[in-house]
Backbone as CSV, one residue per row, in Angstrom:
resi,resn,N_x,N_y,N_z,CA_x,CA_y,CA_z,C_x,C_y,C_z
1,UNK,-0.088,-45.264,45.360,-1.012,-44.136,45.204,-2.160,-44.314,46.181
2,UNK,-2.444,-43.286,46.961,-3.487,-43.356,47.973,-4.809,-42.908,47.378
3,UNK,-5.859,-43.667,47.556,-7.196,-43.298,47.103,-8.149,-43.355,48.271
4,UNK,-9.155,-42.500,48.213,-10.161,-42.500,49.268,-11.181,-43.576,49.000
5,UNK,-11.643,-44.187,50.076,-12.743,-45.137,49.954,-14.033,-44.354,49.817
6,UNK,-15.087,-44.982,49.321,-16.375,-44.282,49.214,-16.819,-43.663,50.519
7,UNK,-16.469,-44.300,51.648,-16.884,-43.755,52.939,-16.188,-42.456,53.252
8,UNK,-14.960,-42.267,52.703,-14.208,-41.036,52.964,-14.566,-39.917,52.009
9,UNK,-15.260,-40.246,50.932,-15.550,-39.247,49.902,-16.504,-38.200,50.444
10,UNK,-16.384,-36.992,49.939,-17.277,-35.905,50.349,-18.661,-36.173,49.822
11,UNK,-19.705,-35.771,50.556,-21.074,-35.993,50.096,-21.332,-35.243,48.800
12,UNK,-22.168,-35.861,47.960,-22.489,-35.234,46.672,-23.232,-33.939,46.900
13,UNK,-23.021,-32.975,46.048,-23.703,-31.690,46.162,-23.426,-30.851,44.935
14,UNK,-23.891,-29.613,44.925,-23.673,-28.770,43.760,-22.192,-28.534,43.530
15,UNK,-21.809,-28.427,42.241,-20.407,-28.204,41.887,-19.960,-26.836,42.387
16,UNK,-18.760,-26.786,42.906,-18.207,-25.513,43.373,-16.896,-25.246,42.679
17,UNK,-16.487,-23.968,42.641,-15.235,-23.586,42.023,-14.275,-23.135,43.107
18,UNK,-13.023,-23.563,43.027,-12.067,-23.159,44.067,-11.848,-21.663,44.073
19,UNK,-11.687,-21.103,45.270,-11.419,-19.673,45.405,-9.936,-19.432,45.149
20,UNK,-9.565,-18.520,44.229,-8.153,-18.290,43.947,-7.430,-17.767,45.180
21,UNK,-6.184,-18.166,45.306,-5.393,-17.721,46.445,-5.126,-16.233,46.363
22,UNK,-5.089,-15.573,47.518,-4.792,-14.147,47.575,-3.300,-13.943,47.345
23,UNK,-2.956,-13.037,46.460,-1.555,-12.764,46.160,-1.179,-11.379,46.649
24,UNK,0.119,-11.106,46.661,0.607,-9.797,47.039,0.799,-8.963,45.787
25,UNK,0.189,-7.801,45.739,0.324,-6.902,44.599,1.602,-6.102,44.766
26,UNK,2.512,-6.268,43.846,3.802,-5.594,43.980,3.759,-4.203,43.379
27,UNK,4.358,-3.242,44.048,4.476,-1.879,43.558,5.861,-1.721,42.948
28,UNK,5.962,-1.236,41.674,7.273,-1.096,41.057,8.226,-0.301,41.942
29,UNK,9.381,-0.905,42.238,10.382,-0.220,43.035,10.076,-0.173,44.519
30,UNK,9.052,-0.891,44.960,8.676,-0.812,46.371,8.392,-2.176,46.949
31,UNK,7.820,-2.174,48.138,7.505,-3.405,48.854,6.132,-3.904,48.454
32,UNK,5.962,-5.211,48.270,4.633,-5.748,47.941,3.592,-5.343,48.985
33,UNK,2.405,-5.011,48.516,1.321,-4.596,49.405,0.222,-5.648,49.349
34,UNK,-0.196,-6.178,50.483,-1.246,-7.205,50.461,-2.603,-6.604,50.110
35,UNK,-3.337,-7.290,49.266,-4.688,-6.859,48.897,-5.611,-8.050,49.034
36,UNK,-6.695,-7.868,49.745,-7.637,-8.964,49.906,-8.344,-9.260,48.595
37,UNK,-8.605,-8.226,47.819,-9.266,-8.388,46.529,-8.660,-7.389,45.558
38,UNK,-8.386,-7.822,44.342,-7.950,-6.892,43.322,-6.465,-6.606,43.350
39,UNK,-6.077,-5.486,42.732,-4.676,-5.124,42.578,-4.451,-3.718,43.110
40,UNK,-3.195,-3.310,43.170,-2.869,-1.974,43.648,-3.186,-0.943,42.572
41,UNK,-3.243,0.327,42.986,-3.499,1.407,42.038,-2.445,1.434,40.946
42,UNK,-1.179,1.273,41.341,-0.095,1.320,40.361,-0.192,0.183,39.357
43,UNK,-0.508,-1.007,39.826,-0.654,-2.149,38.915,-1.801,-1.912,37.933
44,UNK,-2.892,-1.399,38.456,-4.057,-1.146,37.604,-3.730,-0.109,36.527
45,UNK,-3.112,1.014,36.953,-2.758,2.058,35.990,-1.781,1.545,34.932
46,UNK,-0.778,0.789,35.376,0.230,0.295,34.446,-0.375,-0.645,33.417
47,UNK,-1.236,-1.543,33.860,-1.871,-2.481,32.935,-2.748,-1.753,31.923
48,UNK,-3.550,-0.800,32.399,-4.463,-0.083,31.505,-3.739,0.902,30.599
49,UNK,-2.514,1.309,30.985,-1.758,2.223,30.123,-1.346,1.551,28.832
50,UNK,-1.406,0.215,28.794,-1.080,-0.528,27.572,-2.243,-0.531,26.587
51,UNK,-3.373,-0.012,26.998,-4.536,0.071,26.105,-4.555,1.446,25.444
52,UNK,-4.291,1.507,24.162,-4.301,2.783,23.449,-5.731,3.314,23.379
53,UNK,-5.874,4.615,23.622,-7.209,5.220,23.649,-7.219,6.502,22.834
54,UNK,-8.346,6.783,22.213,-8.520,8.060,21.543,-8.688,9.165,22.566
55,UNK,-8.367,10.391,22.164,-8.438,11.536,23.079,-9.518,12.498,22.594
56,UNK,-10.385,12.905,23.505,-11.457,13.841,23.166,-11.467,14.984,24.167
57,UNK,-12.090,16.080,23.776,-12.328,17.191,24.689,-13.820,17.266,24.955
58,UNK,-14.201,17.101,26.212,-15.592,17.235,26.636,-15.820,18.694,27.017
59,UNK,-16.863,19.312,26.495,-17.148,20.717,26.794,-18.618,20.892,27.167
60,UNK,-18.852,21.893,27.999,-20.220,22.244,28.389,-20.238,23.704,28.795
61,UNK,-21.406,24.304,28.747,-21.555,25.707,29.126,-22.220,25.785,30.491
62,UNK,-21.550,26.484,31.410,-22.073,26.679,32.762,-22.838,27.998,32.797
63,UNK,-24.160,27.961,32.825,-24.935,29.205,32.794,-24.757,30.056,34.048
64,UNK,-24.267,29.455,35.130,-24.096,30.188,36.386,-22.693,30.756,36.552
65,UNK,-21.818,30.564,35.552,-20.444,31.017,35.673,-20.244,32.453,35.245
66,UNK,-20.828,33.393,35.937,-20.652,34.809,35.600,-21.848,35.362,34.843
67,UNK,-21.756,36.644,34.398,-22.880,37.315,33.740,-23.397,36.574,32.509
68,UNK,-22.485,36.011,31.729,-22.899,35.299,30.518,-22.580,33.815,30.597
69,UNK,-22.292,33.349,31.772,-21.926,31.952,31.936,-20.470,31.724,31.585
70,UNK,-20.034,30.490,31.696,-18.642,30.153,31.402,-18.568,28.783,30.758
71,UNK,-17.657,28.662,29.784,-17.427,27.376,29.144,-16.425,26.562,29.957
72,UNK,-16.672,25.261,30.033,-15.820,24.357,30.806,-15.376,23.222,29.893
73,UNK,-14.104,22.829,30.013,-13.585,21.744,29.190,-12.836,20.709,30.009
74,UNK,-12.809,19.478,29.519,-12.110,18.393,30.197,-11.577,17.413,29.159
75,UNK,-10.280,17.141,29.198,-9.698,16.127,28.333,-10.086,14.746,28.849
76,UNK,-10.482,13.861,27.938,-10.922,12.529,28.352,-10.418,11.470,27.380
77,UNK,-10.100,10.309,27.926,-9.791,9.143,27.102,-10.826,8.037,27.323
78,UNK,-11.580,8.125,28.419,-12.613,7.129,28.715,-13.925,7.564,28.078
79,UNK,-13.957,7.500,26.743,-15.133,7.895,25.973,-15.381,6.819,24.929
80,UNK,-16.639,6.430,24.755,-16.931,5.378,23.780,-18.375,5.432,23.320
81,UNK,-18.620,4.750,22.194,-19.986,4.621,21.699,-20.670,3.493,22.450
82,UNK,-21.970,3.638,22.681,-22.725,2.661,23.457,-23.780,1.971,22.612
83,UNK,-24.459,2.747,21.760,-25.591,2.201,21.011,-25.737,2.951,19.691
84,UNK,-26.202,2.220,18.669,-26.481,2.841,17.381,-27.932,3.294,17.292
85,UNK,-28.835,2.515,17.881,-30.259,2.851,17.836,-30.857,2.678,19.230
86,UNK,-31.009,3.766,19.993,-30.706,5.158,19.634,-29.201,5.429,19.687
87,UNK,-28.744,6.536,19.081,-27.313,6.844,19.105,-26.885,7.340,20.489
88,UNK,-26.140,6.497,21.212,-25.727,6.826,22.571,-24.206,6.743,22.695
89,UNK,-23.658,7.634,23.495,-22.240,7.607,23.830,-22.098,7.693,25.345
90,UNK,-20.888,7.440,25.834,-20.653,7.483,27.271,-19.282,8.076,27.556
91,UNK,-19.205,8.886,28.602,-17.928,9.393,29.096,-17.866,9.143,30.596
92,UNK,-16.666,8.854,31.084,-16.455,8.631,32.510,-15.799,9.875,33.104
93,UNK,-16.425,10.458,34.122,-15.882,11.662,34.755,-15.657,11.386,36.243
94,UNK,-14.603,11.969,36.791,-14.260,11.745,38.188,-15.308,12.374,39.106
95,UNK,-15.739,11.632,40.119,-16.736,12.132,41.068,-16.256,13.415,41.731
96,UNK,-17.164,14.370,41.864,-16.923,15.641,42.538,-15.956,16.550,41.784
97,UNK,-15.613,16.213,40.548,-14.821,17.126,39.722,-15.742,18.234,39.215
98,UNK,-15.142,19.272,38.675,-15.961,20.377,38.186,-16.890,19.918,37.058
99,UNK,-16.356,19.069,36.150,-17.191,18.598,35.047,-18.312,17.710,35.555
100,UNK,-18.039,16.886,36.547,-19.085,16.039,37.121,-20.184,16.896,37.733
101,UNK,-19.799,17.916,38.487,-20.788,18.804,39.108,-21.615,19.520,38.042
102,UNK,-20.940,19.964,36.962,-21.652,20.701,35.917,-22.612,19.793,35.160
103,UNK,-22.144,18.588,34.780,-23.009,17.695,34.003,-24.161,17.134,34.827
104,UNK,-24.065,17.255,36.148,-25.192,16.835,36.988,-26.368,17.792,36.845
105,UNK,-26.074,19.070,36.543,-27.162,20.043,36.399,-27.363,20.480,34.944
106,UNK,-26.344,20.311,34.104,-26.419,20.720,32.702,-26.488,19.467,31.823
107,UNK,-27.667,19.165,31.244,-27.798,17.928,30.468,-27.160,17.994,29.078
108,UNK,-26.860,19.197,28.592,-26.335,19.340,27.234,-24.822,19.558,27.272
109,UNK,-24.090,18.785,26.472,-22.646,18.901,26.410,-22.162,18.429,25.047
110,UNK,-20.866,18.580,24.803,-20.339,18.261,23.480,-19.007,17.536,23.585
111,UNK,-18.653,16.890,22.492,-17.403,16.141,22.380,-16.688,16.578,21.117
112,UNK,-15.405,16.925,21.232,-14.560,17.187,20.069,-13.503,16.090,20.021
113,UNK,-13.522,15.291,18.958,-12.549,14.213,18.791,-11.254,14.838,18.266
114,UNK,-10.207,14.841,19.092,-9.000,15.597,18.764,-8.143,14.894,17.727
115,UNK,-7.535,15.699,16.866,-6.632,15.178,15.841,-5.226,15.051,16.404
116,UNK,-4.357,14.393,15.654,-2.991,14.193,16.097,-2.212,15.479,16.280
117,UNK,-2.679,16.578,15.675,-1.992,17.865,15.797,-2.562,18.733,16.920
118,UNK,-3.435,18.177,17.747,-4.061,18.955,18.809,-3.611,18.500,20.204
119,UNK,-2.355,18.103,20.294,-1.801,17.667,21.570,-1.838,18.785,22.607
120,UNK,-1.583,20.028,22.168,-1.591,21.154,23.110,-2.986,21.384,23.688
121,UNK,-4.001,21.181,22.857,-5.378,21.332,23.339,-5.647,20.323,24.446
122,UNK,-5.243,19.072,24.220,-5.442,18.030,25.228,-4.692,18.379,26.507
123,UNK,-3.462,18.860,26.374,-2.647,19.164,27.530,-3.191,20.298,28.374
124,UNK,-3.683,21.351,27.732,-4.140,22.509,28.521,-5.395,22.192,29.327
125,UNK,-6.261,21.331,28.796,-7.486,21.009,29.534,-7.313,19.799,30.459
126,UNK,-6.093,19.248,30.502,-5.798,18.171,31.450,-5.059,18.696,32.673
127,UNK,-4.742,19.999,32.682,-4.025,20.580,33.819,-4.869,20.513,35.089
128,UNK,-4.228,20.140,36.191,-4.932,20.066,37.475,-4.790,21.382,38.233
129,UNK,-5.784,21.700,39.034,-5.705,22.850,39.917,-5.985,24.186,39.268
130,UNK,-6.432,24.200,38.008,-6.733,25.478,37.371,-8.025,26.050,37.953
131,UNK,-8.087,27.374,38.029,-9.238,28.029,38.645,-10.374,28.207,37.642
132,UNK,-10.024,28.607,36.428,-11.047,28.920,35.433,-10.609,28.424,34.069
133,UNK,-11.574,28.040,33.246,-11.286,27.631,31.872,-11.449,28.774,30.879
134,UNK,-11.865,29.939,31.372,-12.165,31.055,30.477,-10.970,31.393,29.579
135,UNK,-9.775,31.501,30.169,-8.588,31.848,29.396,-8.182,30.734,28.437
136,UNK,-8.494,29.503,28.779,-8.114,28.384,27.929,-8.868,28.386,26.607
137,UNK,-10.062,28.964,26.601,-10.857,29.015,25.377,-10.582,30.276,24.548
138,UNK,-9.972,31.307,25.172,-9.857,32.607,24.509,-9.100,32.550,23.188
139,UNK,-7.984,31.833,23.156,-7.188,31.786,21.927,-7.364,30.471,21.179
140,UNK,-8.445,29.769,21.464,-8.708,28.477,20.837,-9.874,28.611,19.862
141,UNK,-9.618,28.301,18.597,-10.670,28.408,17.582,-11.819,27.453,17.915
142,UNK,-13.005,28.004,18.018,-14.165,27.174,18.306,-15.443,27.896,17.909
143,UNK,-16.500,27.123,17.762,-17.833,27.672,17.523,-18.755,27.096,18.590
144,UNK,-19.908,27.729,18.743,-20.846,27.248,19.760,-21.874,26.338,19.096
145,UNK,-22.030,25.154,19.633,-22.969,24.205,19.057,-24.405,24.665,19.205
146,UNK,-25.176,24.514,18.148,-26.572,24.953,18.181,-27.424,24.056,19.070
147,UNK,-27.115,22.780,19.122,-27.941,21.851,19.896,-27.573,21.839,21.374
148,UNK,-26.285,22.101,21.698,-25.823,21.966,23.074,-25.440,23.277,23.741
149,UNK,-25.106,24.289,22.929,-24.600,25.537,23.488,-23.169,25.426,23.977
150,UNK,-22.520,24.293,23.745,-21.153,24.049,24.204,-20.157,24.350,23.086
151,UNK,-18.902,24.667,23.435,-17.888,24.931,22.411,-17.546,23.670,21.619
152,UNK,-17.425,23.844,20.291,-16.966,22.782,19.398,-15.617,23.238,18.854
153,UNK,-14.576,22.457,19.061,-13.207,22.883,18.777,-12.893,22.790,17.289
154,UNK,-12.354,23.876,16.742,-11.955,23.892,15.345,-10.814,22.917,15.103
155,UNK,-10.821,22.260,13.939,-9.764,21.328,13.602,-9.934,19.934,14.167
156,UNK,-10.998,19.715,14.940,-11.253,18.370,15.481,-11.647,17.427,14.346
157,UNK,-11.394,16.147,14.540,-11.769,15.167,13.518,-13.286,15.049,13.399
158,UNK,-13.969,15.211,14.514,-15.434,15.145,14.532,-15.918,15.817,15.807
159,UNK,-17.158,16.289,15.770,-17.782,16.816,16.982,-19.143,16.166,17.154
160,UNK,-19.540,15.984,18.392,-20.838,15.410,18.720,-21.484,16.270,19.794
161,UNK,-22.748,16.589,19.604,-23.500,17.312,20.624,-24.476,16.346,21.282
162,UNK,-24.522,16.379,22.605,-25.170,15.314,23.361,-26.138,15.847,24.408
163,UNK,-27.073,14.984,24.804,-27.978,15.264,25.914,-27.978,14.066,26.857
164,UNK,-27.651,14.306,28.112,-27.544,13.222,29.087,-28.878,12.503,29.273
165,UNK,-28.816,11.164,29.268,-30.001,10.356,29.514,-29.878,9.521,30.789
166,UNK,-28.634,9.258,31.220,-28.460,8.423,32.411,-27.102,8.698,33.038
167,UNK,-27.052,8.680,34.363,-25.807,8.801,35.115,-25.690,7.596,36.045
168,UNK,-24.536,6.932,35.986,-24.322,5.736,36.797,-23.027,5.909,37.588
169,UNK,-23.132,5.905,38.905,-21.937,6.003,39.746,-21.231,4.652,39.739
170,UNK,-19.930,4.682,39.413,-19.121,3.458,39.356,-17.796,3.729,40.058
171,UNK,-17.687,3.329,41.328,-16.464,3.587,42.084,-16.245,5.073,42.271
172,UNK,-15.044,5.553,41.922,-14.736,6.970,42.103,-15.048,7.802,40.861
173,UNK,-15.782,7.218,39.895,-16.181,7.939,38.688,-17.683,7.794,38.460
174,UNK,-18.213,8.663,37.605,-19.607,8.570,37.177,-19.641,8.380,35.668
175,UNK,-20.399,7.401,35.216,-20.564,7.142,33.787,-21.751,7.956,33.299
176,UNK,-21.484,8.873,32.374,-22.527,9.740,31.842,-22.893,9.235,30.448
177,UNK,-24.107,8.728,30.318,-24.591,8.178,29.043,-25.518,9.206,28.403
178,UNK,-25.281,9.506,27.131,-26.026,10.592,26.488,-26.427,10.235,25.064
179,UNK,-27.513,10.843,24.631,-27.976,10.692,23.245,-27.272,11.738,22.377
180,UNK,-26.805,11.325,21.221,-26.145,12.249,20.287,-27.217,12.964,19.468
181,UNK,-27.201,14.298,19.544,-28.206,15.117,18.867,-27.732,15.624,17.518
182,UNK,-26.419,15.831,17.372,-25.884,16.378,16.121,-24.406,16.044,16.017
183,UNK,-23.916,15.937,14.782,-22.495,15.688,14.549,-21.996,16.568,13.414
184,UNK,-20.689,16.850,13.427,-20.041,17.534,12.308,-18.676,16.886,12.094
185,UNK,-18.097,17.109,10.900,-16.778,16.577,10.551,-15.892,17.718,10.063
186,UNK,-15.355,18.528,11.014,-14.561,19.695,10.622,-13.258,19.338,9.922
187,UNK,-12.687,18.180,10.209,-11.351,17.845,9.711,-11.324,16.379,9.296
188,UNK,-11.188,16.144,8.006,-11.184,14.777,7.508,-9.807,14.351,7.021
189,UNK,-8.792,15.185,7.261,-7.460,14.926,6.720,-6.512,14.286,7.733
190,UNK,-6.530,14.759,8.970,-5.560,14.303,9.974,-5.915,12.935,10.545
191,UNK,-4.930,12.330,11.215,-5.171,11.126,11.995,-5.535,11.506,13.413
192,UNK,-5.878,10.531,14.244,-6.331,10.815,15.608,-5.185,11.050,16.578
193,UNK,-5.501,11.747,17.663,-4.603,11.836,18.808,-4.919,10.649,19.716
194,UNK,-3.874,9.929,20.119,-4.084,8.780,20.996,-3.289,8.958,22.290
195,UNK,-3.652,8.155,23.287,-2.961,8.169,24.581,-2.510,6.755,24.876
196,UNK,-1.179,6.566,25.026,-0.626,5.231,25.218,0.587,5.310,26.122
197,UNK,0.626,4.467,27.148,1.705,4.436,28.121,1.999,5.813,28.711
198,UNK,0.933,6.530,29.026,1.075,7.811,29.730,1.472,8.977,28.867
199,UNK,1.444,8.836,27.527,1.830,9.931,26.650,0.852,10.090,25.496
200,UNK,0.701,11.345,25.045,-0.079,11.599,23.850,0.754,11.214,22.639
201,UNK,0.124,10.575,21.647,0.849,10.112,20.477,-0.019,10.284,19.222
202,UNK,0.666,10.493,18.100,-0.008,10.520,16.812,0.018,9.135,16.213
203,UNK,-1.056,8.767,15.559,-1.141,7.452,14.932,-0.326,7.448,13.646
204,UNK,0.498,6.419,13.473,1.266,6.300,12.247,2.654,6.871,12.367
């Protein structure tokens, strides 16, 4: 067994941690792609798809959307509670999306926590490339929140009306942190709608 003499030993100094070796991030069904830091988009999505998430509908009223304004909705799974005192919640919205642009100027918005029987509601507001949300709300039972002016969806497990207190840009999304001004519990019977492995699912 070879050992170094004291003369060969490295000089004493602050402890350091070895830098992990760079690996190749493999794309399912494709050629590995080298990444200097982190993982590929596909790897990231696949790993996070294993995390079951609740599904909510984020809504806000755009006062500039026509003579009486227009309601806007967005299906979201990146929604969570942040603080109890004060009561704060957070939603992550894609940068430069319509909802991001609206919430930058409209501080009041609402959240409807969708039930397991509201899969169609989640699907219609997750559609890409739609021009207007006006038709999406026409045949959807809802009331207008007194604190936010935003639509609150009928049959939701709970609704929260919010006022934005902070916006934090994080990569290609913006984290919108808001104070909860009011809550209701329209539906206490159903279970939640969840999103797992790329599909909407009912709990149980």
